PDB file of C-alpha atoms in Angstrom:
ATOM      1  CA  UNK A 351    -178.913 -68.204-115.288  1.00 92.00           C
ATOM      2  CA  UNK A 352    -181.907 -70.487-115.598  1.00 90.00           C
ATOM      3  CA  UNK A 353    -185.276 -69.189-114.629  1.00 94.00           C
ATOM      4  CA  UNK A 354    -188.563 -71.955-113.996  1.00 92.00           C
ATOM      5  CA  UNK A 355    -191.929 -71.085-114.149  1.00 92.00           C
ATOM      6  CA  UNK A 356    -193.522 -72.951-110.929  1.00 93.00           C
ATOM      7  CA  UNK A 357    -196.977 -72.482-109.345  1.00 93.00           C
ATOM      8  CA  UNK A 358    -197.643 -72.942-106.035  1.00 94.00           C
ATOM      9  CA  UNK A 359    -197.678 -75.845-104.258  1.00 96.00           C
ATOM     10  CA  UNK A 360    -194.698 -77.171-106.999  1.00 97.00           C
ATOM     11  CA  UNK A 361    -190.981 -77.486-106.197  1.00 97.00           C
ATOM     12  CA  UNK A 362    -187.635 -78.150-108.401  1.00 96.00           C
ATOM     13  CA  UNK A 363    -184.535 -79.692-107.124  1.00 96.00           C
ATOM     14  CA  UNK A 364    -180.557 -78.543-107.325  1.00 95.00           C
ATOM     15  CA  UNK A 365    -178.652 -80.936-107.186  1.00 94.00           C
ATOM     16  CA  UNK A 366    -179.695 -84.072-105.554  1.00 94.00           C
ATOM     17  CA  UNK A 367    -180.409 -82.687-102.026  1.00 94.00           C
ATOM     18  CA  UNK A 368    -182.061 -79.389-102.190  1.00 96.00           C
ATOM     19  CA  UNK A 369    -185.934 -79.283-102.611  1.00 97.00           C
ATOM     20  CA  UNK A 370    -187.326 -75.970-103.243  1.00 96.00           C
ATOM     21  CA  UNK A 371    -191.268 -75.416-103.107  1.00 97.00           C
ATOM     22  CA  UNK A 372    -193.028 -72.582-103.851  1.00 97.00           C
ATOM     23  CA  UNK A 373    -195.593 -71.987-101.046  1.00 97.00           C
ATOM     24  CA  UNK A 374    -197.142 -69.063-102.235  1.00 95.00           C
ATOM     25  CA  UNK A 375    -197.510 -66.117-104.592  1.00 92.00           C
ATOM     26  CA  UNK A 376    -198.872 -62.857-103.936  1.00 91.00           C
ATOM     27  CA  UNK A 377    -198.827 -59.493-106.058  1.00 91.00           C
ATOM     28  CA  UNK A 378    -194.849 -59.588-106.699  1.00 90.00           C
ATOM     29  CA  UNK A 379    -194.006 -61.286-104.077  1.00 93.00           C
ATOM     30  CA  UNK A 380    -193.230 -65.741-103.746  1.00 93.00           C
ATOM     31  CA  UNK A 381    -193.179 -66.977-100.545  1.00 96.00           C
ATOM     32  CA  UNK A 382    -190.628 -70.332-100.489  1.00 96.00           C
ATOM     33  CA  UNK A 383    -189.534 -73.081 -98.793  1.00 96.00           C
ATOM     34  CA  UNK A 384    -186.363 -74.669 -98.971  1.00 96.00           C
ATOM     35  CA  UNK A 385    -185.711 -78.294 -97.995  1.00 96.00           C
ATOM     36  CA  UNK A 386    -181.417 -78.583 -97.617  1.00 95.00           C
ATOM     37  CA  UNK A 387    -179.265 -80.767 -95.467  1.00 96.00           C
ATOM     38  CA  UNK A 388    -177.715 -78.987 -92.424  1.00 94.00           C
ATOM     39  CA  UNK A 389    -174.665 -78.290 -94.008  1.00 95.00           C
ATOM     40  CA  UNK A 390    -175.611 -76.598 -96.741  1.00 93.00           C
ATOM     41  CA  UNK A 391    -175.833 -72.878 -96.038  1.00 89.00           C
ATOM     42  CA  UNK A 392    -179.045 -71.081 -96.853  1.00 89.00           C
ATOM     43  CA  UNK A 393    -178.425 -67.288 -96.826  1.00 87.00           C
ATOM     44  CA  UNK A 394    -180.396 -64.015 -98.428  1.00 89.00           C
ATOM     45  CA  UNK A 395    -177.838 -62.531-100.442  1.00 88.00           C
ATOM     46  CA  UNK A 396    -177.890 -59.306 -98.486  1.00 89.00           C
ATOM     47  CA  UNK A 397    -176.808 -61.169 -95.489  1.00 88.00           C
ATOM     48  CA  UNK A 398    -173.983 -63.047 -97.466  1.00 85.00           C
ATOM     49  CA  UNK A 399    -173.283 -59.466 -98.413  1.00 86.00           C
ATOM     50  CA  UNK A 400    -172.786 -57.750 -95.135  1.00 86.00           C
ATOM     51  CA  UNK A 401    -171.220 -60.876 -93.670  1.00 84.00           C
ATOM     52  CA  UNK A 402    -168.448 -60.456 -96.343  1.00 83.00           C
ATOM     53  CA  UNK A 403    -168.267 -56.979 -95.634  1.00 81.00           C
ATOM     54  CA  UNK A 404    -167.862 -57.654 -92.069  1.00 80.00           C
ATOM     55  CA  UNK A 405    -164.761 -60.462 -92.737  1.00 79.00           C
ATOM     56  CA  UNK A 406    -163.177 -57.565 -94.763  1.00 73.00           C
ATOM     57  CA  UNK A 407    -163.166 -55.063 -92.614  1.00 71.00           C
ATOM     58  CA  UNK A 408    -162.072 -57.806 -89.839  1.00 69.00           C
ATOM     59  CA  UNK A 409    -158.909 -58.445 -91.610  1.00 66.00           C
ATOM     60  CA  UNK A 410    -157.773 -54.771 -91.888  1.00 67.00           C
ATOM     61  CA  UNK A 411    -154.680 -54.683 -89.674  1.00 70.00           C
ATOM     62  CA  UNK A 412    -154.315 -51.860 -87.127  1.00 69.00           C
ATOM     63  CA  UNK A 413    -151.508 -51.032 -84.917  1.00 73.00           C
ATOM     64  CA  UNK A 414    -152.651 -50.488 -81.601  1.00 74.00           C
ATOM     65  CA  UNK A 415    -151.141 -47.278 -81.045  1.00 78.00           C
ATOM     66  CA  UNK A 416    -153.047 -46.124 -84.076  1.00 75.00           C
ATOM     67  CA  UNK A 417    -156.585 -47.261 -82.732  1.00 72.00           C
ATOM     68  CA  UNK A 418    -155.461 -45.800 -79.171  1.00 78.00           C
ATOM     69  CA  UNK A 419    -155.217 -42.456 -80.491  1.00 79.00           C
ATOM     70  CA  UNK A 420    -157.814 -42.596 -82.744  1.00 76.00           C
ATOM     71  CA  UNK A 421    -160.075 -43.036 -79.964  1.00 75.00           C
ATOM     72  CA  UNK A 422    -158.432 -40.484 -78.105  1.00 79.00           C
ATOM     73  CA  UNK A 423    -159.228 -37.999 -80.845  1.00 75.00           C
ATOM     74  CA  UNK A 424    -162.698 -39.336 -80.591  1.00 76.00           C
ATOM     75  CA  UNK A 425    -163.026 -38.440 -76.695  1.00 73.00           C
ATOM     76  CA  UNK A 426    -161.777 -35.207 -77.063  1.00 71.00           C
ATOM     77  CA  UNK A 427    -157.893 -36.205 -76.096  1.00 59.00           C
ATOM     78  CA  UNK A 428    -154.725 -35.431 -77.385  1.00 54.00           C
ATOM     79  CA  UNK A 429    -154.507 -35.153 -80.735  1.00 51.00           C
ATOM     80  CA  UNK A 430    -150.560 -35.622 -80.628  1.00 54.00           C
ATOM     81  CA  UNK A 431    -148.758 -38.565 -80.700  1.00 55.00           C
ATOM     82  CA  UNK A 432    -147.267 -39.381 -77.505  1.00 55.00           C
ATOM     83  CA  UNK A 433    -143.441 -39.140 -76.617  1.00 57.00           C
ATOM     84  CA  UNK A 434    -141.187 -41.417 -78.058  1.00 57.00           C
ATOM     85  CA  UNK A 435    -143.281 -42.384 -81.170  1.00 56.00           C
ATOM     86  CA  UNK A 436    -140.829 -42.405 -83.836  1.00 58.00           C
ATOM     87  CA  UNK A 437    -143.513 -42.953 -86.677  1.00 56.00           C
TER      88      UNK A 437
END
Protein backbone atom coordinates (compact mmCIF):
# COMPACT_ATOMS: atom_id res chain seq x y z
CA UNK A 1 0.00 0.00 0.00
CA UNK A 2 1.45 3.42 -0.66
CA UNK A 3 0.15 6.34 1.28
CA UNK A 4 1.00 10.39 -0.07
CA UNK A 5 0.89 13.20 1.97
CA UNK A 6 -1.05 15.93 -0.31
CA UNK A 7 -2.51 19.32 0.72
CA UNK A 8 -5.21 20.76 -0.77
CA UNK A 9 -5.47 22.07 -3.90
CA UNK A 10 -2.56 19.15 -4.99
CA UNK A 11 -3.30 15.97 -6.97
CA UNK A 12 -1.19 12.62 -7.86
CA UNK A 13 -1.76 10.49 -10.82
CA UNK A 14 -2.29 6.40 -11.26
CA UNK A 15 -1.41 5.41 -14.02
CA UNK A 16 -1.38 7.69 -16.91
CA UNK A 17 -5.11 8.65 -16.94
CA UNK A 18 -6.40 9.12 -13.51
CA UNK A 19 -5.90 12.59 -11.81
CA UNK A 20 -6.78 12.72 -8.27
CA UNK A 21 -6.98 16.23 -6.40
CA UNK A 22 -7.53 16.83 -3.08
CA UNK A 23 -10.18 19.60 -2.77
CA UNK A 24 -10.38 19.88 0.73
CA UNK A 25 -9.61 18.81 4.28
CA UNK A 26 -11.62 19.19 7.24
CA UNK A 27 -11.27 17.66 10.89
CA UNK A 28 -10.84 13.87 9.60
CA UNK A 29 -12.43 14.16 6.80
CA UNK A 30 -10.73 14.90 2.66
CA UNK A 31 -13.01 15.90 0.30
CA UNK A 32 -11.65 14.60 -3.47
CA UNK A 33 -11.95 14.79 -6.86
CA UNK A 34 -11.22 12.31 -9.29
CA UNK A 35 -10.46 13.04 -12.95
CA UNK A 36 -10.86 9.22 -14.94
CA UNK A 37 -11.87 8.36 -18.44
CA UNK A 38 -15.46 6.99 -18.78
CA UNK A 39 -14.51 3.62 -18.68
CA UNK A 40 -12.81 3.40 -15.80
CA UNK A 41 -15.12 2.59 -12.91
CA UNK A 42 -15.07 4.84 -9.88
CA UNK A 43 -16.85 3.09 -6.96
CA UNK A 44 -16.83 3.57 -2.85
CA UNK A 45 -15.83 0.31 -1.74
CA UNK A 46 -19.04 -0.24 0.17
CA UNK A 47 -20.90 -0.04 -3.01
CA UNK A 48 -18.42 -2.48 -4.82
CA UNK A 49 -19.24 -4.45 -1.71
CA UNK A 50 -22.96 -4.76 -1.80
CA UNK A 51 -22.90 -4.93 -5.59
CA UNK A 52 -20.85 -8.19 -5.18
CA UNK A 53 -23.07 -9.30 -2.63
CA UNK A 54 -25.95 -8.72 -4.80
CA UNK A 55 -24.22 -10.86 -8.02
CA UNK A 56 -23.81 -13.65 -5.37
CA UNK A 57 -26.86 -14.00 -4.17
CA UNK A 58 -28.13 -13.58 -7.99
CA UNK A 59 -26.40 -16.68 -8.98
CA UNK A 60 -27.88 -18.94 -6.23
CA UNK A 61 -30.03 -21.37 -8.21
CA UNK A 62 -33.60 -22.06 -7.03
CA UNK A 63 -36.07 -24.47 -8.29
CA UNK A 64 -39.21 -22.89 -8.76
CA UNK A 65 -41.24 -25.18 -6.88
CA UNK A 66 -38.98 -24.40 -3.97
CA UNK A 67 -39.50 -20.48 -4.15
CA UNK A 68 -43.38 -21.24 -4.80
CA UNK A 69 -43.75 -22.78 -1.57
CA UNK A 70 -41.56 -20.80 0.20
CA UNK A 71 -43.73 -17.99 -0.46
CA UNK A 72 -46.62 -19.92 0.30
CA UNK A 73 -45.28 -20.53 3.78
CA UNK A 74 -44.74 -16.84 3.85
CA UNK A 75 -48.60 -16.01 3.13
CA UNK A 76 -49.80 -18.25 5.51
CA UNK A 77 -50.38 -21.34 2.84
CA UNK A 78 -49.73 -24.79 2.84
CA UNK A 79 -46.89 -25.77 4.36
CA UNK A 80 -46.95 -29.26 2.45
CA UNK A 81 -45.63 -30.03 -0.64
CA UNK A 82 -48.16 -30.50 -3.18
CA UNK A 83 -49.24 -33.93 -4.77
CA UNK A 84 -47.02 -35.61 -6.91
CA UNK A 85 -43.72 -34.02 -5.67
CA UNK A 86 -41.45 -36.83 -5.51
CA UNK A 87 -38.55 -34.76 -3.80
Amino acid sequence: MLILRRKAGESFLIGEDVKVTIIATKDKEVQIAIDAPKTVSVLRLELANAMRENIDAADEQSLPQDLLAAFSMLAGGEKEKPEGDKR
